[in-house]
mmCIF file of C-alpha atoms in Angstrom:
data_model
loop_
_atom_site.group_PDB
_atom_site.id
_atom_site.type_symbol
_atom_site.label_atom_id
_atom_site.label_comp_id
_atom_site.label_asym_id
_atom_site.label_seq_id
_atom_site.Cartn_x
_atom_site.Cartn_y
_atom_site.Cartn_z
ATOM 1 C CA MET A 28 8.027 -33.476 -17.274
ATOM 2 C CA ASN A 29 8.634 -30.326 -19.404
ATOM 3 C CA ASN A 30 5.422 -30.943 -21.260
ATOM 4 C CA THR A 31 3.458 -31.140 -17.919
ATOM 5 C CA ILE A 32 4.927 -27.872 -16.775
ATOM 6 C CA SER A 33 4.050 -26.049 -19.998
ATOM 7 C CA GLN A 34 0.616 -27.488 -19.889
ATOM 8 C CA PHE A 35 0.172 -26.242 -16.300
ATOM 9 C CA PHE A 36 1.283 -22.778 -17.370
ATOM 10 C CA GLN A 37 -1.168 -22.934 -20.483
ATOM 11 C CA SER A 38 -4.025 -23.877 -18.301
ATOM 12 C CA ALA A 39 -3.150 -21.178 -15.689
ATOM 13 C CA GLY A 40 -2.925 -18.691 -18.498
ATOM 14 C CA HIS A 41 -6.394 -19.742 -19.856
ATOM 15 C CA LEU A 42 -7.821 -19.416 -16.217
ATOM 16 C CA LEU A 43 -6.376 -15.923 -15.869
ATOM 17 C CA ALA A 44 -7.709 -14.921 -19.313
ATOM 18 C CA GLU A 45 -11.162 -16.272 -18.378
ATOM 19 C CA LEU A 46 -11.027 -14.371 -15.101
ATOM 20 C CA GLU A 47 -10.093 -11.185 -16.914
ATOM 21 C CA GLN A 48 -12.874 -11.676 -19.449
ATOM 22 C CA SER A 49 -15.501 -12.249 -16.678
ATOM 23 C CA LEU A 50 -14.221 -9.133 -14.835
ATOM 24 C CA ALA A 51 -13.999 -6.915 -17.763
ATOM 25 C CA PRO A 52 -17.368 -5.330 -17.955
ATOM 26 C CA VAL A 53 -17.744 -4.760 -14.250
ATOM 27 C CA LEU A 54 -17.478 -1.300 -12.948
ATOM 28 C CA PRO A 55 -19.595 0.263 -10.203
ATOM 29 C CA GLY A 56 -22.083 2.778 -11.441
ATOM 30 C CA GLN A 57 -22.933 0.631 -14.444
ATOM 31 C CA ASP A 58 -23.742 -2.597 -12.789
ATOM 32 C CA LEU A 59 -25.637 -3.239 -9.517
ATOM 33 C CA THR A 60 -23.494 -6.419 -8.556
ATOM 34 C CA ALA A 61 -20.350 -4.325 -9.134
ATOM 35 C CA LEU A 62 -21.689 -1.605 -6.962
ATOM 36 C CA ALA A 63 -22.533 -4.231 -4.189
ATOM 37 C CA ALA A 64 -19.029 -5.646 -4.529
ATOM 38 C CA PHE A 65 -17.537 -2.100 -4.283
ATOM 39 C CA ALA A 66 -19.599 -1.371 -1.203
ATOM 40 C CA VAL A 67 -18.289 -4.600 0.351
ATOM 41 C CA TYR A 68 -14.657 -3.735 -0.414
ATOM 42 C CA VAL A 69 -15.152 -0.172 0.913
ATOM 43 C CA LEU A 70 -16.551 -1.713 4.217
ATOM 44 C CA ILE A 71 -13.471 -4.065 4.353
ATOM 45 C CA ILE A 72 -11.067 -1.180 3.843
ATOM 46 C CA LEU A 73 -12.926 1.026 6.423
ATOM 47 C CA GLY A 74 -12.990 -1.705 9.067
ATOM 48 C CA GLY A 75 -9.406 -2.808 8.394
ATOM 49 C CA GLY A 76 -8.117 0.799 8.234
ATOM 50 C CA LEU A 77 -9.879 1.834 11.504
ATOM 51 C CA THR A 78 -8.275 -1.207 13.190
ATOM 52 C CA ALA A 79 -4.877 -0.319 11.744
ATOM 53 C CA VAL A 80 -5.157 3.298 12.930
ATOM 54 C CA LEU A 81 -6.890 2.913 16.272
ATOM 55 C CA ALA A 82 -5.827 -0.508 17.724
ATOM 56 C CA ARG A 83 -3.602 -0.174 20.847
ATOM 57 C CA ASN A 84 -1.890 -3.355 20.202
ATOM 58 C CA LEU A 85 0.497 -3.088 17.211
ATOM 59 C CA VAL A 86 0.078 -6.718 16.248
ATOM 60 C CA ARG A 87 -3.638 -6.080 15.885
ATOM 61 C CA ALA A 88 -2.976 -2.837 14.007
ATOM 62 C CA MET A 89 -0.926 -4.949 11.587
ATOM 63 C CA MET A 90 -3.674 -7.372 11.098
ATOM 64 C CA GLY A 91 -6.001 -4.571 10.296
ATOM 65 C CA LEU A 92 -3.522 -3.491 7.771
ATOM 66 C CA VAL A 93 -3.636 -6.948 6.153
ATOM 67 C CA VAL A 94 -7.434 -6.594 5.981
ATOM 68 C CA THR A 95 -7.076 -3.203 4.315
ATOM 69 C CA PHE A 96 -4.634 -4.731 1.814
ATOM 70 C CA LEU A 97 -7.143 -7.478 1.024
ATOM 71 C CA GLY A 98 -9.936 -4.832 0.431
ATOM 72 C CA VAL A 99 -7.632 -2.853 -1.978
ATOM 73 C CA ALA A 100 -6.738 -6.106 -3.737
ATOM 74 C CA GLY A 101 -10.526 -6.580 -4.324
ATOM 75 C CA MET A 102 -10.660 -2.960 -5.651
ATOM 76 C CA TYR A 103 -7.981 -3.955 -8.177
ATOM 77 C CA LEU A 104 -9.946 -6.971 -9.193
ATOM 78 C CA LEU A 105 -12.998 -4.715 -9.696
ATOM 79 C CA LEU A 106 -10.973 -2.473 -11.911
ATOM 80 C CA ALA A 107 -10.171 -5.374 -14.275
ATOM 81 C CA SER A 108 -6.418 -5.649 -13.315
ATOM 82 C CA PRO A 109 -6.070 -9.078 -11.732
ATOM 83 C CA PHE A 110 -2.318 -8.960 -12.045
ATOM 84 C CA LEU A 111 -2.057 -5.998 -9.729
ATOM 85 C CA ALA A 112 -4.429 -7.711 -7.184
ATOM 86 C CA PHE A 113 -2.038 -10.722 -7.154
ATOM 87 C CA MET A 114 0.909 -8.395 -6.812
ATOM 88 C CA GLN A 115 -0.867 -6.553 -3.962
ATOM 89 C CA LEU A 116 -1.290 -9.911 -2.107
ATOM 90 C CA LEU A 117 2.358 -11.004 -2.793
ATOM 91 C CA ILE A 118 4.198 -7.720 -2.122
ATOM 92 C CA TYR A 119 2.083 -5.985 0.631
ATOM 93 C CA ILE A 120 0.771 -8.996 2.584
ATOM 94 C CA GLY A 121 3.652 -11.343 1.740
ATOM 95 C CA ALA A 122 6.569 -8.933 2.203
ATOM 96 C CA VAL A 123 5.708 -5.532 3.777
ATOM 97 C CA CYS A 124 3.598 -7.080 6.443
ATOM 98 C CA VAL A 125 6.256 -9.574 7.349
ATOM 99 C CA LEU A 126 8.748 -6.713 7.545
ATOM 100 C CA ILE A 127 6.436 -4.687 9.876
ATOM 101 C CA PHE A 128 5.926 -7.842 12.067
ATOM 102 C CA PHE A 129 9.696 -8.120 12.392
ATOM 103 C CA ALA A 130 9.893 -4.383 13.274
ATOM 104 C CA ILE A 131 7.200 -4.997 15.910
ATOM 105 C CA MET A 132 8.948 -8.083 17.349
ATOM 106 C CA LEU A 133 12.412 -6.319 17.430
ATOM 107 C CA THR A 134 11.235 -3.361 19.416
ATOM 108 C CA LYS A 135 9.273 -4.830 22.281
ATOM 109 C CA ASN A 136 6.426 -2.357 21.614
ATOM 110 C CA THR A 137 3.677 -4.332 23.175
ATOM 111 C CA SER A 138 5.446 -4.706 26.551
ATOM 112 C CA ASP A 139 6.794 -1.193 26.383
ATOM 113 C CA GLY A 140 3.316 0.217 26.729
ATOM 114 C CA GLU A 141 3.882 3.316 24.668
ATOM 115 C CA GLU A 142 0.993 2.594 22.325
ATOM 116 C CA THR A 143 -1.299 1.041 24.906
ATOM 117 C CA ARG A 144 -2.323 4.483 26.281
ATOM 118 C CA TYR A 145 -5.065 6.112 24.235
ATOM 119 C CA PRO A 146 -4.139 9.543 22.977
ATOM 120 C CA ALA A 147 -5.954 12.523 24.450
ATOM 121 C CA VAL A 148 -9.358 13.121 23.060
ATOM 122 C CA CYS A 149 -8.549 16.602 21.913
ATOM 123 C CA ASN A 150 -5.481 15.228 20.051
ATOM 124 C CA VAL A 151 -7.628 12.717 18.268
ATOM 125 C CA LEU A 152 -10.152 15.450 17.328
ATOM 126 C CA LEU A 153 -7.321 17.711 15.968
ATOM 127 C CA ALA A 154 -5.997 14.679 14.070
ATOM 128 C CA VAL A 155 -9.372 14.086 12.447
ATOM 129 C CA LEU A 156 -9.682 17.739 11.692
ATOM 130 C CA ALA A 157 -6.241 17.781 9.949
ATOM 131 C CA ALA A 158 -7.026 14.581 8.050
ATOM 132 C CA LEU A 159 -10.266 16.021 6.821
ATOM 133 C CA ALA A 160 -8.295 18.791 4.976
ATOM 134 C CA PRO A 161 -7.467 16.797 1.812
ATOM 135 C CA PRO A 162 -11.070 15.599 1.208
ATOM 136 C CA VAL A 163 -12.349 19.115 1.670
ATOM 137 C CA LEU A 164 -9.878 20.490 -0.691
ATOM 138 C CA ALA A 165 -9.851 17.670 -3.232
ATOM 139 C CA GLY A 166 -13.419 16.345 -2.934
ATOM 140 C CA PRO A 167 -15.117 18.960 -4.989
ATOM 141 C CA ILE A 168 -12.455 18.674 -7.710
ATOM 142 C CA ILE A 169 -12.860 14.910 -7.780
ATOM 143 C CA TYR A 170 -16.634 15.299 -7.906
ATOM 144 C CA LYS A 171 -16.616 17.788 -10.653
ATOM 145 C CA ALA A 172 -13.700 16.502 -12.787
ATOM 146 C CA ALA A 173 -14.559 12.903 -12.648
ATOM 147 C CA ALA A 174 -18.056 13.517 -14.021
ATOM 148 C CA LEU A 175 -16.596 14.970 -17.175
ATOM 149 C CA ILE A 176 -14.416 12.029 -18.146
ATOM 150 C CA PRO A 177 -15.761 9.196 -20.161
ATOM 151 C CA THR A 178 -15.259 5.739 -18.702
ATOM 152 C CA ARG A 179 -14.299 2.557 -20.239
ATOM 153 C CA THR A 180 -13.142 -0.856 -19.204
ATOM 154 C CA PRO A 181 -10.372 -2.230 -21.389
ATOM 155 C CA VAL A 182 -9.061 -5.715 -20.990
ATOM 156 C CA ASP A 183 -5.276 -6.246 -21.077
ATOM 157 C CA SER A 184 -3.323 -9.215 -20.384
ATOM 158 C CA THR A 185 -0.303 -9.784 -18.305
ATOM 159 C CA ALA A 186 1.706 -10.146 -21.482
ATOM 160 C CA ASN A 187 0.850 -6.515 -22.395
ATOM 161 C CA LEU A 188 2.112 -5.340 -18.963
ATOM 162 C CA GLY A 189 5.329 -7.193 -19.460
ATOM 163 C CA GLU A 190 5.778 -5.693 -22.934
ATOM 164 C CA GLY A 191 5.188 -2.218 -21.459
ATOM 165 C CA LEU A 192 7.616 -2.878 -18.719
ATOM 166 C CA LEU A 193 10.365 -3.662 -21.255
ATOM 167 C CA SER A 194 9.537 -1.071 -23.872
ATOM 168 C CA MET A 195 8.016 2.268 -22.592
ATOM 169 C CA ASP A 196 8.681 1.933 -18.956
ATOM 170 C CA LEU A 197 12.190 0.469 -19.254
ATOM 171 C CA VAL A 198 13.903 3.324 -17.521
ATOM 172 C CA PRO A 199 11.651 3.297 -14.335
ATOM 173 C CA PHE A 200 11.975 -0.486 -14.311
ATOM 174 C CA GLU A 201 15.776 -0.306 -14.268
ATOM 175 C CA LEU A 202 15.669 2.552 -11.746
ATOM 176 C CA ILE A 203 13.467 0.655 -9.372
ATOM 177 C CA SER A 204 15.843 -2.296 -9.428
ATOM 178 C CA VAL A 205 18.644 0.104 -8.560
ATOM 179 C CA ILE A 206 16.524 1.681 -5.719
ATOM 180 C CA LEU A 207 15.693 -1.882 -4.342
ATOM 181 C CA LEU A 208 19.440 -2.729 -4.395
ATOM 182 C CA ALA A 209 20.391 0.540 -2.680
ATOM 183 C CA ALA A 210 17.594 0.035 -0.039
ATOM 184 C CA MET A 211 18.844 -3.471 0.663
ATOM 185 C CA ALA A 212 22.415 -2.426 0.871
ATOM 186 C CA GLY A 213 21.467 0.533 3.077
ATOM 187 C CA ALA A 214 19.404 -1.681 5.414
ATOM 188 C CA VAL A 215 22.208 -4.182 5.828
ATOM 189 C CA PHE A 216 24.732 -1.325 6.390
ATOM 190 C CA LEU A 217 22.466 0.320 9.046
ATOM 191 C CA ALA A 218 21.691 -2.831 10.837
ATOM 192 C CA TRP A 219 25.302 -4.137 10.817
ATOM 193 C CA PRO A 220 26.870 -3.709 14.295
ATOM 194 C CA HIS A 221 29.679 -1.177 13.914
ATOM 195 C CA PRO A 222 32.559 -2.158 16.034
ATOM 196 C CA GLY A 223 33.446 0.957 18.135
ATOM 197 C CA GLY A 224 31.701 3.342 15.825
ATOM 198 C CA ASP A 225 28.144 3.373 17.310
ATOM 199 C CA LYS A 226 27.671 3.797 21.000
ATOM 200 C CA SER A 227 25.236 1.029 21.476
ATOM 201 C CA MET B 22 -21.548 9.322 -9.663
ATOM 202 C CA THR B 23 -19.040 7.844 -12.138
ATOM 203 C CA PRO B 24 -16.903 4.770 -11.327
ATOM 204 C CA LEU B 25 -13.918 7.063 -11.196
ATOM 205 C CA THR B 26 -15.499 9.220 -8.504
ATOM 206 C CA LEU B 27 -16.321 6.206 -6.444
ATOM 207 C CA PHE B 28 -12.661 4.749 -6.675
ATOM 208 C CA LEU B 29 -11.160 8.132 -5.943
ATOM 209 C CA LEU B 30 -13.307 8.583 -2.915
ATOM 210 C CA ALA B 31 -12.220 5.156 -1.702
ATOM 211 C CA SER B 32 -8.541 6.239 -2.113
ATOM 212 C CA LEU B 33 -9.411 9.471 -0.255
ATOM 213 C CA LEU B 34 -10.751 7.346 2.554
ATOM 214 C CA LEU B 35 -7.389 5.548 2.714
ATOM 215 C CA LEU B 36 -5.562 8.921 2.700
ATOM 216 C CA VAL B 37 -7.752 10.185 5.602
ATOM 217 C CA LEU B 38 -7.171 6.981 7.659
ATOM 218 C CA GLY B 39 -3.462 7.062 7.089
ATOM 219 C CA LEU B 40 -3.195 10.772 8.020
ATOM 220 C CA ILE B 41 -5.159 10.133 11.204
ATOM 221 C CA GLY B 42 -2.742 7.297 12.065
ATOM 222 C CA LEU B 43 0.277 9.374 11.213
ATOM 223 C CA ILE B 44 -0.754 12.114 13.542
ATOM 224 C CA THR B 45 -1.950 10.011 16.563
ATOM 225 C CA ARG B 46 0.628 7.179 16.624
ATOM 226 C CA ARG B 47 3.509 7.545 19.067
ATOM 227 C CA THR B 48 5.909 4.915 17.760
ATOM 228 C CA VAL B 49 7.898 4.537 14.541
ATOM 229 C CA VAL B 50 6.369 1.218 13.735
ATOM 230 C CA GLY B 51 2.879 2.787 14.059
ATOM 231 C CA LEU B 52 3.930 5.513 11.662
ATOM 232 C CA LEU B 53 5.109 2.801 9.241
ATOM 233 C CA ILE B 54 1.645 1.104 9.263
ATOM 234 C CA SER B 55 -0.075 4.498 8.498
ATOM 235 C CA VAL B 56 2.396 5.305 5.689
ATOM 236 C CA GLU B 57 1.569 1.879 4.090
ATOM 237 C CA LEU B 58 -2.147 2.904 4.159
ATOM 238 C CA LEU B 59 -1.310 6.212 2.409
ATOM 239 C CA LEU B 60 0.773 4.374 -0.285
ATOM 240 C CA ASN B 61 -2.149 2.034 -0.889
ATOM 241 C CA GLY B 62 -4.470 4.926 -1.482
ATOM 242 C CA ALA B 63 -1.986 6.515 -3.925
ATOM 243 C CA GLY B 64 -1.730 3.221 -5.936
ATOM 244 C CA LEU B 65 -5.495 2.760 -5.938
ATOM 245 C CA SER B 66 -6.117 6.296 -7.313
ATOM 246 C CA ILE B 67 -3.442 5.873 -10.068
ATOM 247 C CA VAL B 68 -4.908 2.662 -11.301
ATOM 248 C CA ALA B 69 -8.493 4.016 -11.014
ATOM 249 C CA ALA B 70 -7.660 7.063 -12.957
ATOM 250 C CA ALA B 71 -5.762 5.201 -15.667
ATOM 251 C CA LYS B 72 -8.277 2.456 -15.982
ATOM 252 C CA THR B 73 -11.515 4.473 -16.266
ATOM 253 C CA SER B 74 -10.451 7.486 -18.224
ATOM 254 C CA SER B 75 -7.836 6.205 -20.760
ATOM 255 C CA VAL B 76 -8.423 7.162 -24.363
ATOM 256 C CA SER B 77 -5.804 4.643 -25.641
ATOM 257 C CA GLY B 78 -4.801 1.209 -24.351
ATOM 258 C CA LEU B 79 -1.349 2.410 -23.605
ATOM 259 C CA LEU B 80 -2.449 4.752 -20.760
ATOM 260 C CA ASP B 81 -3.949 2.017 -18.558
ATOM 261 C CA ILE B 82 -0.854 -0.128 -18.987
ATOM 262 C CA HIS B 83 1.091 2.991 -17.775
ATOM 263 C CA GLY B 84 -1.156 3.310 -14.803
ATOM 264 C CA GLN B 85 -0.833 -0.328 -13.781
ATOM 265 C CA LEU B 86 2.923 -0.236 -14.094
ATOM 266 C CA ALA B 87 3.014 3.036 -12.094
ATOM 267 C CA ALA B 88 1.058 1.256 -9.359
ATOM 268 C CA LEU B 89 3.606 -1.618 -9.449
ATOM 269 C CA PHE B 90 6.414 0.936 -9.054
ATOM 270 C CA VAL B 91 4.612 2.379 -6.026
ATOM 271 C CA MET B 92 4.429 -1.121 -4.542
ATOM 272 C CA GLY B 93 8.169 -1.598 -5.223
ATOM 273 C CA LEU B 94 8.918 1.706 -3.562
ATOM 274 C CA ALA B 95 6.825 0.790 -0.595
ATOM 275 C CA ALA B 96 8.723 -2.406 -0.216
ATOM 276 C CA ALA B 97 12.065 -0.560 -0.326
ATOM 277 C CA GLU B 98 10.716 1.987 2.238
ATOM 278 C CA ALA B 99 9.594 -0.732 4.646
ATOM 279 C CA THR B 100 13.059 -2.393 4.406
ATOM 280 C CA LEU B 101 14.755 0.903 5.271
ATOM 281 C CA VAL B 102 12.389 1.689 8.075
ATOM 282 C CA LEU B 103 12.971 -1.699 9.579
ATOM 283 C CA ALA B 104 16.712 -1.107 9.582
ATOM 284 C CA MET B 105 16.264 2.429 11.081
ATOM 285 C CA VAL B 106 13.905 1.082 13.823
ATOM 286 C CA LEU B 107 16.607 -1.521 14.722
ATOM 287 C CA VAL B 108 19.225 1.175 14.933
ATOM 288 C CA VAL B 109 17.027 3.520 17.097
ATOM 289 C CA GLN B 110 16.111 0.593 19.356
ATOM 290 C CA ARG B 111 19.748 -0.269 19.845
ATOM 291 C CA ARG B 112 20.851 3.194 20.455
ATOM 292 C CA PHE B 113 17.985 4.743 22.573
ATOM 293 C CA GLY B 114 16.204 1.535 23.900
ATOM 294 C CA ARG B 115 12.714 2.631 22.726
ATOM 295 C CA THR B 116 11.257 3.619 19.543
ATOM 296 C CA THR B 117 8.737 6.411 20.394
ATOM 297 C CA THR B 118 8.877 9.376 17.933
ATOM 298 C CA ASP B 119 9.949 11.799 20.678
ATOM 299 C CA THR B 120 13.007 9.966 21.716
ATOM 300 C CA ILE B 121 14.580 10.469 18.254
ATOM 301 C CA SER B 122 15.370 14.102 18.955
ATOM 302 C CA THR B 123 19.088 14.271 19.537
ATOM 303 C CA ILE B 124 21.799 15.384 17.025
ATOM 304 C CA LYS B 125 25.115 13.498 17.059
ATOM 305 C CA GLY B 126 27.382 14.827 19.744
ATOM 306 C CA SER B 127 24.797 16.330 22.081
#
């Protein structure tokens, strides 16, 4: 039994290593296939993001968010970091989206009708104008600075990540566990029905 | 066009979409969805910068771990916002952003 489990993990590790090897040399700008994959992921992100931002039904917006997360996970695969892609799927789609879905269900948003009205056209135009400020400010910097930096595509295994987590990034690692605990305790405290304290 | 430029432009796209959503949405849950888009863009830009411009192997490990921490923070933030939405719904009966405009006692 123990042997089978260790064999399973060994083969899974081999599979992951092979995946990493096959993904290692791919970066858009150097390889045409990688560029095509990049374009597909950008399209997925664009479609999902537009749905998430513009959909009048919040459940549809959440499904758009899921599609966007999938696109970003593809970007992580393209960046030769498959572990991050898996974490993206697990944490964002598995946890955060479920939380958002709970929030939607608990607030009766769809029947409330607050989001079903379209915002005024001039509001949308002003929002687009405001959102275009960061690319206008940062776009030239990105374009100029990124051209100077040499590029490389290193391969690193999940074991290296774990080692880094327990050596050089030990303090942030411990801090984030404290933050998660505090967030969980705070959420329970907020949602707990206070007897007599809160006028509800 | 280096790979870093392409990935940073993709994360800028996520930033723009998130900002548009943040401004036009009327309910707190809609704002939460937009903030998740923003955080995704942040994580993507961190990993892209670390992966494509690192001079030593350590830096890209640092970058990937930073993106993991961003994911953890996003999870914590979503938990807290869920609890806040619950409280606001219980207290005001609706969760549009303009209902949450009273200070205690008034």
